[in-house]
mmCIF file with all atom_site columns, C-alpha atoms in Angstrom:
data_model
loop_
_atom_site.group_PDB
_atom_site.id
_atom_site.type_symbol
_atom_site.label_atom_id
_atom_site.label_alt_id
_atom_site.label_comp_id
_atom_site.label_asym_id
_atom_site.label_entity_id
_atom_site.label_seq_id
_atom_site.pdbx_PDB_ins_code
_atom_site.Cartn_x
_atom_site.Cartn_y
_atom_site.Cartn_z
_atom_site.occupancy
_atom_site.B_iso_or_equiv
_atom_site.pdbx_formal_charge
_atom_site.auth_seq_id
_atom_site.auth_comp_id
_atom_site.auth_asym_id
_atom_site.auth_atom_id
_atom_site.pdbx_PDB_model_num
ATOM 1   C CA . THR A 1 1   ? 18.028  -27.222 55.067 1.00 0.00 ? 1   THR A CA 1
ATOM 2   C CA . GLN A 1 2   ? 16.325  -30.165 53.434 1.00 0.00 ? 2   GLN A CA 1
ATOM 3   C CA . LEU A 1 3   ? 15.430  -29.724 49.805 1.00 0.00 ? 3   LEU A CA 1
ATOM 4   C CA . LEU A 1 4   ? 13.313  -31.865 47.529 1.00 0.00 ? 4   LEU A CA 1
ATOM 5   C CA . GLU A 1 5   ? 13.598  -31.830 43.770 1.00 0.00 ? 5   GLU A CA 1
ATOM 6   C CA . GLN A 1 6   ? 10.965  -33.234 41.450 1.00 0.00 ? 6   GLN A CA 1
ATOM 7   C CA . SER A 1 7   ? 11.263  -34.207 37.831 1.00 0.00 ? 7   SER A CA 1
ATOM 8   C CA . PRO A 1 8   ? 10.012  -33.646 35.303 1.00 0.00 ? 8   PRO A CA 1
ATOM 9   C CA . GLN A 1 9   ? 8.503   -30.276 36.081 1.00 0.00 ? 9   GLN A CA 1
ATOM 10  C CA . PHE A 1 10  ? 5.835   -30.700 33.394 1.00 0.00 ? 10  PHE A CA 1
ATOM 11  C CA . LEU A 1 11  ? 4.554   -33.799 31.636 1.00 0.00 ? 11  LEU A CA 1
ATOM 12  C CA . SER A 1 12  ? 1.909   -34.065 28.949 1.00 0.00 ? 12  SER A CA 1
ATOM 13  C CA . ILE A 1 13  ? 0.925   -37.516 27.727 1.00 0.00 ? 13  ILE A CA 1
ATOM 14  C CA . GLN A 1 14  ? -1.880  -39.320 25.916 1.00 0.00 ? 14  GLN A CA 1
ATOM 15  C CA . GLU A 1 15  ? -4.468  -41.404 27.692 1.00 0.00 ? 15  GLU A CA 1
ATOM 16  C CA . GLY A 1 16  ? -3.267  -44.986 28.094 1.00 0.00 ? 16  GLY A CA 1
ATOM 17  C CA . GLU A 1 17  ? 0.436   -44.203 28.346 1.00 0.00 ? 17  GLU A CA 1
ATOM 18  C CA . ASN A 1 18  ? 2.609   -45.088 31.327 1.00 0.00 ? 18  ASN A CA 1
ATOM 19  C CA . LEU A 1 19  ? 4.725   -42.540 33.180 1.00 0.00 ? 19  LEU A CA 1
ATOM 20  C CA . THR A 1 20  ? 7.093   -42.156 36.077 1.00 0.00 ? 20  THR A CA 1
ATOM 21  C CA . VAL A 1 21  ? 7.828   -39.039 38.081 1.00 0.00 ? 21  VAL A CA 1
ATOM 22  C CA . TYR A 1 22  ? 10.664  -38.637 40.544 1.00 0.00 ? 22  TYR A CA 1
ATOM 23  C CA . CYS A 1 23  ? 11.353  -36.999 43.868 1.00 0.00 ? 23  CYS A CA 1
ATOM 24  C CA . ASN A 1 24  ? 14.976  -36.628 44.969 1.00 0.00 ? 24  ASN A CA 1
ATOM 25  C CA . SER A 1 25  ? 16.905  -35.208 47.874 1.00 0.00 ? 25  SER A CA 1
ATOM 26  C CA . SER A 1 26  ? 20.358  -35.326 49.407 1.00 0.00 ? 26  SER A CA 1
ATOM 27  C CA . SER A 1 27  ? 18.724  -35.709 52.820 1.00 0.00 ? 27  SER A CA 1
ATOM 28  C CA . VAL A 1 28  ? 17.448  -38.827 54.526 1.00 0.00 ? 28  VAL A CA 1
ATOM 29  C CA . PHE A 1 29  ? 13.784  -38.726 55.468 1.00 0.00 ? 29  PHE A CA 1
ATOM 30  C CA . SER A 1 30  ? 11.930  -40.719 58.078 1.00 0.00 ? 30  SER A CA 1
ATOM 31  C CA . SER A 1 31  ? 8.893   -40.741 55.831 1.00 0.00 ? 31  SER A CA 1
ATOM 32  C CA . LEU A 1 32  ? 7.819   -39.421 52.474 1.00 0.00 ? 32  LEU A CA 1
ATOM 33  C CA . GLN A 1 33  ? 4.393   -38.608 51.168 1.00 0.00 ? 33  GLN A CA 1
ATOM 34  C CA . TRP A 1 34  ? 2.821   -38.045 47.787 1.00 0.00 ? 34  TRP A CA 1
ATOM 35  C CA . TYR A 1 35  ? -0.069  -35.660 47.251 1.00 0.00 ? 35  TYR A CA 1
ATOM 36  C CA . ARG A 1 36  ? -2.169  -34.811 44.198 1.00 0.00 ? 36  ARG A CA 1
ATOM 37  C CA . GLN A 1 37  ? -3.560  -31.328 43.784 1.00 0.00 ? 37  GLN A CA 1
ATOM 38  C CA . GLU A 1 38  ? -6.285  -30.567 41.267 1.00 0.00 ? 38  GLU A CA 1
ATOM 39  C CA . PRO A 1 39  ? -6.848  -27.027 39.976 1.00 0.00 ? 39  PRO A CA 1
ATOM 40  C CA . GLY A 1 40  ? -8.524  -24.813 42.552 1.00 0.00 ? 40  GLY A CA 1
ATOM 41  C CA . GLU A 1 41  ? -8.213  -27.362 45.323 1.00 0.00 ? 41  GLU A CA 1
ATOM 42  C CA . GLY A 1 42  ? -5.814  -28.227 48.107 1.00 0.00 ? 42  GLY A CA 1
ATOM 43  C CA . PRO A 1 43  ? -3.446  -31.208 47.916 1.00 0.00 ? 43  PRO A CA 1
ATOM 44  C CA . VAL A 1 44  ? -4.877  -34.604 48.802 1.00 0.00 ? 44  VAL A CA 1
ATOM 45  C CA . LEU A 1 45  ? -2.707  -37.266 50.411 1.00 0.00 ? 45  LEU A CA 1
ATOM 46  C CA . LEU A 1 46  ? -2.164  -40.334 48.221 1.00 0.00 ? 46  LEU A CA 1
ATOM 47  C CA . VAL A 1 47  ? 0.354   -42.382 50.188 1.00 0.00 ? 47  VAL A CA 1
ATOM 48  C CA . THR A 1 48  ? 2.949   -42.391 52.954 1.00 0.00 ? 48  THR A CA 1
ATOM 49  C CA . VAL A 1 49  ? 6.100   -44.521 52.700 1.00 0.00 ? 49  VAL A CA 1
ATOM 50  C CA . VAL A 1 50  ? 8.383   -45.053 55.652 1.00 0.00 ? 50  VAL A CA 1
ATOM 51  C CA . THR A 1 51  ? 10.676  -48.019 54.995 1.00 0.00 ? 51  THR A CA 1
ATOM 52  C CA . GLY A 1 52  ? 13.628  -47.968 52.594 1.00 0.00 ? 52  GLY A CA 1
ATOM 53  C CA . GLY A 1 53  ? 12.744  -49.994 49.489 1.00 0.00 ? 53  GLY A CA 1
ATOM 54  C CA . GLU A 1 54  ? 9.049   -49.971 50.320 1.00 0.00 ? 54  GLU A CA 1
ATOM 55  C CA . VAL A 1 55  ? 6.605   -50.288 47.435 1.00 0.00 ? 55  VAL A CA 1
ATOM 56  C CA . LYS A 1 56  ? 2.952   -49.337 47.750 1.00 0.00 ? 56  LYS A CA 1
ATOM 57  C CA . LYS A 1 57  ? 0.218   -49.642 45.155 1.00 0.00 ? 57  LYS A CA 1
ATOM 58  C CA . LEU A 1 58  ? -2.937  -47.605 44.869 1.00 0.00 ? 58  LEU A CA 1
ATOM 59  C CA . LYS A 1 59  ? -4.911  -48.928 41.891 1.00 0.00 ? 59  LYS A CA 1
ATOM 60  C CA . ARG A 1 60  ? -2.870  -47.846 38.843 1.00 0.00 ? 60  ARG A CA 1
ATOM 61  C CA . LEU A 1 61  ? -0.370  -45.861 40.925 1.00 0.00 ? 61  LEU A CA 1
ATOM 62  C CA . THR A 1 62  ? 2.818   -47.482 42.267 1.00 0.00 ? 62  THR A CA 1
ATOM 63  C CA . PHE A 1 63  ? 4.975   -45.654 44.798 1.00 0.00 ? 63  PHE A CA 1
ATOM 64  C CA . GLN A 1 64  ? 8.497   -46.616 45.746 1.00 0.00 ? 64  GLN A CA 1
ATOM 65  C CA . PHE A 1 65  ? 10.747  -45.295 48.490 1.00 0.00 ? 65  PHE A CA 1
ATOM 66  C CA . GLY A 1 66  ? 14.461  -45.516 47.757 1.00 0.00 ? 66  GLY A CA 1
ATOM 67  C CA . ASP A 1 67  ? 16.601  -47.904 49.750 1.00 0.00 ? 67  ASP A CA 1
ATOM 68  C CA . ALA A 1 68  ? 18.494  -45.015 51.326 1.00 0.00 ? 68  ALA A CA 1
ATOM 69  C CA . ARG A 1 69  ? 15.250  -43.086 52.008 1.00 0.00 ? 69  ARG A CA 1
ATOM 70  C CA . LYS A 1 70  ? 16.460  -40.112 50.000 1.00 0.00 ? 70  LYS A CA 1
ATOM 71  C CA . ASP A 1 71  ? 14.275  -40.486 46.925 1.00 0.00 ? 71  ASP A CA 1
ATOM 72  C CA . SER A 1 72  ? 10.966  -41.785 45.694 1.00 0.00 ? 72  SER A CA 1
ATOM 73  C CA . SER A 1 73  ? 9.147   -42.473 42.470 1.00 0.00 ? 73  SER A CA 1
ATOM 74  C CA . LEU A 1 74  ? 5.545   -42.544 41.368 1.00 0.00 ? 74  LEU A CA 1
ATOM 75  C CA . HIS A 1 75  ? 4.608   -44.720 38.408 1.00 0.00 ? 75  HIS A CA 1
ATOM 76  C CA . ILE A 1 76  ? 1.208   -44.473 36.754 1.00 0.00 ? 76  ILE A CA 1
ATOM 77  C CA . THR A 1 77  ? 0.042   -47.274 34.486 1.00 0.00 ? 77  THR A CA 1
ATOM 78  C CA . ALA A 1 78  ? -2.392  -46.552 31.673 1.00 0.00 ? 78  ALA A CA 1
ATOM 79  C CA . ALA A 1 79  ? -2.889  -42.915 32.610 1.00 0.00 ? 79  ALA A CA 1
ATOM 80  C CA . GLN A 1 80  ? -6.379  -41.445 32.419 1.00 0.00 ? 80  GLN A CA 1
ATOM 81  C CA . PRO A 1 81  ? -7.552  -37.830 32.133 1.00 0.00 ? 81  PRO A CA 1
ATOM 82  C CA . GLY A 1 82  ? -8.647  -38.031 35.759 1.00 0.00 ? 82  GLY A CA 1
ATOM 83  C CA . ASP A 1 83  ? -4.982  -38.384 36.735 1.00 0.00 ? 83  ASP A CA 1
ATOM 84  C CA . THR A 1 84  ? -4.343  -34.816 35.593 1.00 0.00 ? 84  THR A CA 1
ATOM 85  C CA . GLY A 1 85  ? -3.027  -32.617 38.365 1.00 0.00 ? 85  GLY A CA 1
ATOM 86  C CA . LEU A 1 86  ? -0.006  -31.413 40.295 1.00 0.00 ? 86  LEU A CA 1
ATOM 87  C CA . TYR A 1 87  ? 1.860   -34.221 42.050 1.00 0.00 ? 87  TYR A CA 1
ATOM 88  C CA . LEU A 1 88  ? 3.730   -33.118 45.140 1.00 0.00 ? 88  LEU A CA 1
ATOM 89  C CA . CYS A 1 89  ? 6.145   -35.091 47.253 1.00 0.00 ? 89  CYS A CA 1
ATOM 90  C CA . ALA A 1 90  ? 6.808   -34.139 50.851 1.00 0.00 ? 90  ALA A CA 1
ATOM 91  C CA . GLY A 1 91  ? 9.514   -35.537 53.065 1.00 0.00 ? 91  GLY A CA 1
ATOM 92  C CA . GLY A 1 92  ? 10.455  -34.988 56.623 1.00 0.00 ? 92  GLY A CA 1
ATOM 93  C CA . VAL A 1 93  ? 11.551  -36.190 59.963 1.00 0.00 ? 93  VAL A CA 1
ATOM 94  C CA . GLY A 1 94  ? 9.651   -36.197 63.194 1.00 0.00 ? 94  GLY A CA 1
ATOM 95  C CA . LEU A 1 95  ? 6.062   -36.805 64.028 1.00 0.00 ? 95  LEU A CA 1
ATOM 96  C CA . SER A 1 96  ? 4.116   -33.583 64.031 1.00 0.00 ? 96  SER A CA 1
ATOM 97  C CA . GLY A 1 97  ? 4.533   -32.337 60.496 1.00 0.00 ? 97  GLY A CA 1
ATOM 98  C CA . GLN A 1 98  ? 6.388   -29.105 61.088 1.00 0.00 ? 98  GLN A CA 1
ATOM 99  C CA . ASN A 1 99  ? 9.616   -30.520 59.718 1.00 0.00 ? 99  ASN A CA 1
ATOM 100 C CA . PHE A 1 100 ? 8.191   -31.620 56.412 1.00 0.00 ? 100 PHE A CA 1
ATOM 101 C CA . VAL A 1 101 ? 9.312   -29.975 53.189 1.00 0.00 ? 101 VAL A CA 1
ATOM 102 C CA . PHE A 1 102 ? 7.506   -30.052 49.887 1.00 0.00 ? 102 PHE A CA 1
ATOM 103 C CA . GLY A 1 103 ? 8.953   -30.391 46.440 1.00 0.00 ? 103 GLY A CA 1
ATOM 104 C CA . PRO A 1 104 ? 7.870   -27.948 43.707 1.00 0.00 ? 104 PRO A CA 1
ATOM 105 C CA . GLY A 1 105 ? 5.706   -30.598 42.052 1.00 0.00 ? 105 GLY A CA 1
ATOM 106 C CA . THR A 1 106 ? 5.237   -32.284 38.692 1.00 0.00 ? 106 THR A CA 1
ATOM 107 C CA . ARG A 1 107 ? 2.347   -30.944 36.663 1.00 0.00 ? 107 ARG A CA 1
ATOM 108 C CA . LEU A 1 108 ? 0.786   -33.831 34.733 1.00 0.00 ? 108 LEU A CA 1
ATOM 109 C CA . SER A 1 109 ? -1.653  -33.426 31.898 1.00 0.00 ? 109 SER A CA 1
ATOM 110 C CA . VAL A 1 110 ? -3.296  -36.534 30.448 1.00 0.00 ? 110 VAL A CA 1
ATOM 111 C CA . LEU A 1 111 ? -4.982  -35.854 27.140 1.00 0.00 ? 111 LEU A CA 1
ATOM 112 C CA . PRO A 1 112 ? -7.970  -37.914 25.983 1.00 0.00 ? 112 PRO A CA 1
ATOM 113 C CA . ASP B 2 1   ? -16.888 -36.178 55.333 1.00 0.00 ? 1   ASP B CA 1
ATOM 114 C CA . VAL B 2 2   ? -14.099 -34.664 57.406 1.00 0.00 ? 2   VAL B CA 1
ATOM 115 C CA . LYS B 2 3   ? -12.761 -31.435 56.185 1.00 0.00 ? 3   LYS B CA 1
ATOM 116 C CA . VAL B 2 4   ? -10.733 -28.301 56.551 1.00 0.00 ? 4   VAL B CA 1
ATOM 117 C CA . THR B 2 5   ? -12.689 -25.217 55.566 1.00 0.00 ? 5   THR B CA 1
ATOM 118 C CA . GLN B 2 6   ? -11.135 -21.922 54.532 1.00 0.00 ? 6   GLN B CA 1
ATOM 119 C CA . SER B 2 7   ? -13.450 -18.965 54.739 1.00 0.00 ? 7   SER B CA 1
ATOM 120 C CA . SER B 2 8   ? -12.711 -17.434 51.347 1.00 0.00 ? 8   SER B CA 1
ATOM 121 C CA . ARG B 2 9   ? -11.697 -18.904 47.993 1.00 0.00 ? 9   ARG B CA 1
ATOM 122 C CA . TYR B 2 10  ? -10.677 -15.561 46.507 1.00 0.00 ? 10  TYR B CA 1
ATOM 123 C CA . LEU B 2 11  ? -9.708  -12.264 48.122 1.00 0.00 ? 11  LEU B CA 1
ATOM 124 C CA . VAL B 2 12  ? -8.528  -8.977  46.690 1.00 0.00 ? 12  VAL B CA 1
ATOM 125 C CA . LYS B 2 13  ? -7.027  -6.523  49.156 1.00 0.00 ? 13  LYS B CA 1
ATOM 126 C CA . ARG B 2 14  ? -5.205  -3.228  48.937 1.00 0.00 ? 14  ARG B CA 1
ATOM 127 C CA . THR B 2 15  ? -1.623  -2.656  49.989 1.00 0.00 ? 15  THR B CA 1
ATOM 128 C CA . GLY B 2 16  ? -1.432  -1.788  53.680 1.00 0.00 ? 16  GLY B CA 1
ATOM 129 C CA . GLU B 2 17  ? -4.711  -3.422  54.652 1.00 0.00 ? 17  GLU B CA 1
ATOM 130 C CA . LYS B 2 18  ? -4.891  -5.851  57.557 1.00 0.00 ? 18  LYS B CA 1
ATOM 131 C CA . VAL B 2 19  ? -6.066  -9.198  56.208 1.00 0.00 ? 19  VAL B CA 1
ATOM 132 C CA . PHE B 2 20  ? -7.554  -12.127 58.093 1.00 0.00 ? 20  PHE B CA 1
ATOM 133 C CA . LEU B 2 21  ? -7.643  -15.630 56.638 1.00 0.00 ? 21  LEU B CA 1
ATOM 134 C CA . GLU B 2 22  ? -9.756  -18.060 58.605 1.00 0.00 ? 22  GLU B CA 1
ATOM 135 C CA . CYS B 2 23  ? -9.526  -21.835 58.765 1.00 0.00 ? 23  CYS B CA 1
ATOM 136 C CA . VAL B 2 24  ? -11.730 -24.335 60.605 1.00 0.00 ? 24  VAL B CA 1
ATOM 137 C CA . GLN B 2 25  ? -11.287 -28.108 60.901 1.00 0.00 ? 25  GLN B CA 1
ATOM 138 C CA . ASP B 2 26  ? -13.811 -30.613 62.178 1.00 0.00 ? 26  ASP B CA 1
ATOM 139 C CA . MET B 2 27  ? -11.473 -33.555 62.808 1.00 0.00 ? 27  MET B CA 1
ATOM 140 C CA . ASP B 2 28  ? -10.330 -32.670 66.339 1.00 0.00 ? 28  ASP B CA 1
ATOM 141 C CA . HIS B 2 29  ? -6.727  -32.504 65.082 1.00 0.00 ? 29  HIS B CA 1
ATOM 142 C CA . GLU B 2 30  ? -4.078  -31.150 67.396 1.00 0.00 ? 30  GLU B CA 1
ATOM 143 C CA . ASN B 2 31  ? -1.872  -29.623 64.706 1.00 0.00 ? 31  ASN B CA 1
ATOM 144 C CA . MET B 2 32  ? -2.761  -26.867 62.274 1.00 0.00 ? 32  MET B CA 1
ATOM 145 C CA . PHE B 2 33  ? -0.615  -25.219 59.644 1.00 0.00 ? 33  PHE B CA 1
ATOM 146 C CA . TRP B 2 34  ? -0.554  -22.295 57.247 1.00 0.00 ? 34  TRP B CA 1
ATOM 147 C CA . TYR B 2 35  ? 1.328   -22.644 53.975 1.00 0.00 ? 35  TYR B CA 1
ATOM 148 C CA . ARG B 2 36  ? 1.688   -20.433 50.957 1.00 0.00 ? 36  ARG B CA 1
ATOM 149 C CA . GLN B 2 37  ? 2.049   -21.905 47.503 1.00 0.00 ? 37  GLN B CA 1
ATOM 150 C CA . ASP B 2 38  ? 3.828   -20.135 44.677 1.00 0.00 ? 38  ASP B CA 1
ATOM 151 C CA . PRO B 2 39  ? 4.651   -21.537 41.219 1.00 0.00 ? 39  PRO B CA 1
ATOM 152 C CA . GLY B 2 40  ? 8.027   -23.251 41.139 1.00 0.00 ? 40  GLY B CA 1
ATOM 153 C CA . LEU B 2 41  ? 8.550   -22.824 44.873 1.00 0.00 ? 41  LEU B CA 1
ATOM 154 C CA . GLY B 2 42  ? 6.208   -25.471 46.211 1.00 0.00 ? 42  GLY B CA 1
ATOM 155 C CA . LEU B 2 43  ? 4.550   -25.111 49.574 1.00 0.00 ? 43  LEU B CA 1
ATOM 156 C CA . ARG B 2 44  ? 6.329   -23.063 52.207 1.00 0.00 ? 44  ARG B CA 1
ATOM 157 C CA . LEU B 2 45  ? 5.390   -23.193 55.865 1.00 0.00 ? 45  LEU B CA 1
ATOM 158 C CA . ILE B 2 46  ? 4.432   -19.868 57.417 1.00 0.00 ? 46  ILE B CA 1
ATOM 159 C CA . TYR B 2 47  ? 3.299   -20.863 60.907 1.00 0.00 ? 47  TYR B CA 1
ATOM 160 C CA . PHE B 2 48  ? 2.012   -23.927 62.688 1.00 0.00 ? 48  PHE B CA 1
ATOM 161 C CA . SER B 2 49  ? 0.254   -24.621 65.955 1.00 0.00 ? 49  SER B CA 1
ATOM 162 C CA . TYR B 2 50  ? 0.290   -27.804 67.985 1.00 0.00 ? 50  TYR B CA 1
ATOM 163 C CA . ASP B 2 51  ? -2.209  -26.722 70.611 1.00 0.00 ? 51  ASP B CA 1
ATOM 164 C CA . VAL B 2 52  ? -4.587  -23.942 71.523 1.00 0.00 ? 52  VAL B CA 1
ATOM 165 C CA . LYS B 2 53  ? -2.746  -20.651 72.032 1.00 0.00 ? 53  LYS B CA 1
ATOM 166 C CA . MET B 2 54  ? 0.515   -22.304 70.950 1.00 0.00 ? 54  MET B CA 1
ATOM 167 C CA . LYS B 2 55  ? 2.293   -21.280 67.779 1.00 0.00 ? 55  LYS B CA 1
ATOM 168 C CA . GLU B 2 56  ? 5.638   -21.803 66.141 1.00 0.00 ? 56  GLU B CA 1
ATOM 169 C CA . LYS B 2 57  ? 7.267   -19.963 63.251 1.00 0.00 ? 57  LYS B CA 1
ATOM 170 C CA . GLY B 2 58  ? 7.777   -21.826 60.034 1.00 0.00 ? 58  GLY B CA 1
ATOM 171 C CA . ASP B 2 59  ? 10.184  -21.006 57.248 1.00 0.00 ? 59  ASP B CA 1
ATOM 172 C CA . ILE B 2 60  ? 8.694   -17.675 56.130 1.00 0.00 ? 60  ILE B CA 1
ATOM 173 C CA . PRO B 2 61  ? 6.888   -15.989 59.076 1.00 0.00 ? 61  PRO B CA 1
ATOM 174 C CA . GLU B 2 62  ? 7.877   -12.403 58.270 1.00 0.00 ? 62  GLU B CA 1
ATOM 175 C CA . GLY B 2 63  ? 4.871   -10.177 57.688 1.00 0.00 ? 63  GLY B CA 1
ATOM 176 C CA . TYR B 2 64  ? 2.443   -12.708 59.151 1.00 0.00 ? 64  TYR B CA 1
ATOM 177 C CA . SER B 2 65  ? 0.981   -13.593 62.523 1.00 0.00 ? 65  SER B CA 1
ATOM 178 C CA . VAL B 2 66  ? -1.455  -16.269 63.656 1.00 0.00 ? 66  VAL B CA 1
ATOM 179 C CA . SER B 2 67  ? -4.095  -16.874 66.275 1.00 0.00 ? 67  SER B CA 1
ATOM 180 C CA . ARG B 2 68  ? -5.443  -20.101 67.700 1.00 0.00 ? 68  ARG B CA 1
ATOM 181 C CA . GLU B 2 69  ? -8.030  -19.420 70.391 1.00 0.00 ? 69  GLU B CA 1
ATOM 182 C CA . LYS B 2 70  ? -9.956  -22.651 69.834 1.00 0.00 ? 70  LYS B CA 1
ATOM 183 C CA . LYS B 2 71  ? -8.718  -26.091 68.817 1.00 0.00 ? 71  LYS B CA 1
ATOM 184 C CA . GLU B 2 72  ? -10.719 -26.126 65.602 1.00 0.00 ? 72  GLU B CA 1
ATOM 185 C CA . ARG B 2 73  ? -9.824  -22.646 64.349 1.00 0.00 ? 73  ARG B CA 1
ATOM 186 C CA . PHE B 2 74  ? -6.518  -21.241 63.118 1.00 0.00 ? 74  PHE B CA 1
ATOM 187 C CA . SER B 2 75  ? -6.306  -17.743 61.689 1.00 0.00 ? 75  SER B CA 1
ATOM 188 C CA . LEU B 2 76  ? -3.578  -16.190 59.579 1.00 0.00 ? 76  LEU B CA 1
ATOM 189 C CA . ILE B 2 77  ? -3.152  -12.431 59.804 1.00 0.00 ? 77  ILE B CA 1
ATOM 190 C CA . LEU B 2 78  ? -1.332  -10.219 57.359 1.00 0.00 ? 78  LEU B CA 1
ATOM 191 C CA . GLU B 2 79  ? -0.622  -7.154  59.473 1.00 0.00 ? 79  GLU B CA 1
ATOM 192 C CA . SER B 2 80  ? -0.056  -4.822  56.515 1.00 0.00 ? 80  SER B CA 1
ATOM 193 C CA . ALA B 2 81  ? -0.587  -6.531  53.194 1.00 0.00 ? 81  ALA B CA 1
ATOM 194 C CA . SER B 2 82  ? 2.034   -6.073  50.507 1.00 0.00 ? 82  SER B CA 1
ATOM 195 C CA . THR B 2 83  ? 2.066   -7.079  46.853 1.00 0.00 ? 83  THR B CA 1
ATOM 196 C CA . ASN B 2 84  ? 4.679   -9.775  47.500 1.00 0.00 ? 84  ASN B CA 1
ATOM 197 C CA . GLN B 2 85  ? 2.122   -11.531 49.657 1.00 0.00 ? 85  GLN B CA 1
ATOM 198 C CA . THR B 2 86  ? -0.037  -12.228 46.627 1.00 0.00 ? 86  THR B CA 1
ATOM 199 C CA . SER B 2 87  ? -0.246  -16.006 46.672 1.00 0.00 ? 87  SER B CA 1
ATOM 200 C CA . MET B 2 88  ? -2.322  -19.118 47.269 1.00 0.00 ? 88  MET B CA 1
ATOM 201 C CA . TYR B 2 89  ? -2.696  -19.740 51.003 1.00 0.00 ? 89  TYR B CA 1
ATOM 202 C CA . LEU B 2 90  ? -3.376  -23.251 52.200 1.00 0.00 ? 90  LEU B CA 1
ATOM 203 C CA . CYS B 2 91  ? -4.487  -24.263 55.661 1.00 0.00 ? 91  CYS B CA 1
ATOM 204 C CA . ALA B 2 92  ? -3.919  -27.829 56.848 1.00 0.00 ? 92  ALA B CA 1
ATOM 205 C CA . SER B 2 93  ? -4.430  -29.938 59.913 1.00 0.00 ? 93  SER B CA 1
ATOM 206 C CA . SER B 2 94  ? -2.987  -33.223 61.152 1.00 0.00 ? 94  SER B CA 1
ATOM 207 C CA . LEU B 2 95  ? -3.082  -35.671 63.983 1.00 0.00 ? 95  LEU B CA 1
ATOM 208 C CA . PHE B 2 96  ? -0.130  -36.039 66.304 1.00 0.00 ? 96  PHE B CA 1
ATOM 209 C CA . PRO B 2 97  ? 0.828   -39.711 66.460 1.00 0.00 ? 97  PRO B CA 1
ATOM 210 C CA . LYS B 2 98  ? -0.041  -41.313 69.766 1.00 0.00 ? 98  LYS B CA 1
ATOM 211 C CA . TRP B 2 99  ? 2.714   -42.253 72.186 1.00 0.00 ? 99  TRP B CA 1
ATOM 212 C CA . ASP B 2 100 ? 5.322   -40.563 69.994 1.00 0.00 ? 100 ASP B CA 1
ATOM 213 C CA . LYS B 2 101 ? 5.300   -43.552 67.666 1.00 0.00 ? 101 LYS B CA 1
ATOM 214 C CA . GLY B 2 102 ? 4.696   -44.051 64.034 1.00 0.00 ? 102 GLY B CA 1
ATOM 215 C CA . PRO B 2 103 ? 5.199   -41.790 61.042 1.00 0.00 ? 103 PRO B CA 1
ATOM 216 C CA . PHE B 2 104 ? 3.560   -38.475 60.477 1.00 0.00 ? 104 PHE B CA 1
ATOM 217 C CA . TYR B 2 105 ? 0.010   -39.225 59.369 1.00 0.00 ? 105 TYR B CA 1
ATOM 218 C CA . GLY B 2 106 ? -0.166  -36.556 56.735 1.00 0.00 ? 106 GLY B CA 1
ATOM 219 C CA . TYR B 2 107 ? -1.932  -33.289 56.183 1.00 0.00 ? 107 TYR B CA 1
ATOM 220 C CA . THR B 2 108 ? -5.568  -32.641 55.402 1.00 0.00 ? 108 THR B CA 1
ATOM 221 C CA . PHE B 2 109 ? -5.669  -29.445 53.390 1.00 0.00 ? 109 PHE B CA 1
ATOM 222 C CA . GLY B 2 110 ? -8.373  -26.910 52.789 1.00 0.00 ? 110 GLY B CA 1
ATOM 223 C CA . SER B 2 111 ? -9.234  -25.760 49.287 1.00 0.00 ? 111 SER B CA 1
ATOM 224 C CA . GLY B 2 112 ? -7.064  -22.681 49.568 1.00 0.00 ? 112 GLY B CA 1
ATOM 225 C CA . THR B 2 113 ? -7.519  -18.931 49.468 1.00 0.00 ? 113 THR B CA 1
ATOM 226 C CA . ARG B 2 114 ? -6.121  -17.117 46.476 1.00 0.00 ? 114 ARG B CA 1
ATOM 227 C CA . LEU B 2 115 ? -5.133  -13.690 47.754 1.00 0.00 ? 115 LEU B CA 1
ATOM 228 C CA . THR B 2 116 ? -4.309  -10.823 45.452 1.00 0.00 ? 116 THR B CA 1
ATOM 229 C CA . VAL B 2 117 ? -2.841  -7.653  46.950 1.00 0.00 ? 117 VAL B CA 1
ATOM 230 C CA . VAL B 2 118 ? -3.082  -4.624  44.682 1.00 0.00 ? 118 VAL B CA 1
#
């Protein structure tokens, strides 16, 4: 069974600070995704990474897939209150989505 | 704006009741999924469907069933609700990559149904 761990579980920071959250597994994934979930809503896909060592940027968010495709990180530069939410990573193999597993998430709170 | 719509945001049901959670997507996606989300446990797959009338068990199918009579609609059924089924239920859909190539495109989720069984 594939398992994903995320750290930290909770993070509270001031507006303008930088942060990094992590997603780790002992399994190799063919692709890994990051989602953000705001209170009362479903998760929204932020990015998909598929190649070991791949780095993708989405405005102030930088995503990296580990060389061995077992881990990933999300770095936020100059965090804003709008970044507040639950960040979920999901990794899997295959093409149809049924083999994806989700981590428990990192709950981020950015204070003004 | 494409979307996945879940029929109820909040539901309160009594133990033993039969509960129907409805989900509709307007993106012509082949795949549809039902997850439950519990604090500290993440999202766990209950059932998924890759075509009309087709269904596959996920990781935690016990106590649940599903129905997919039309491509756009996927229903989750709690045959006899129990208190341990109190949870947030999330429906999602996805495309199946063409020609068996490429990575999984990702899920589009609905807003969720928070079910409380008392």
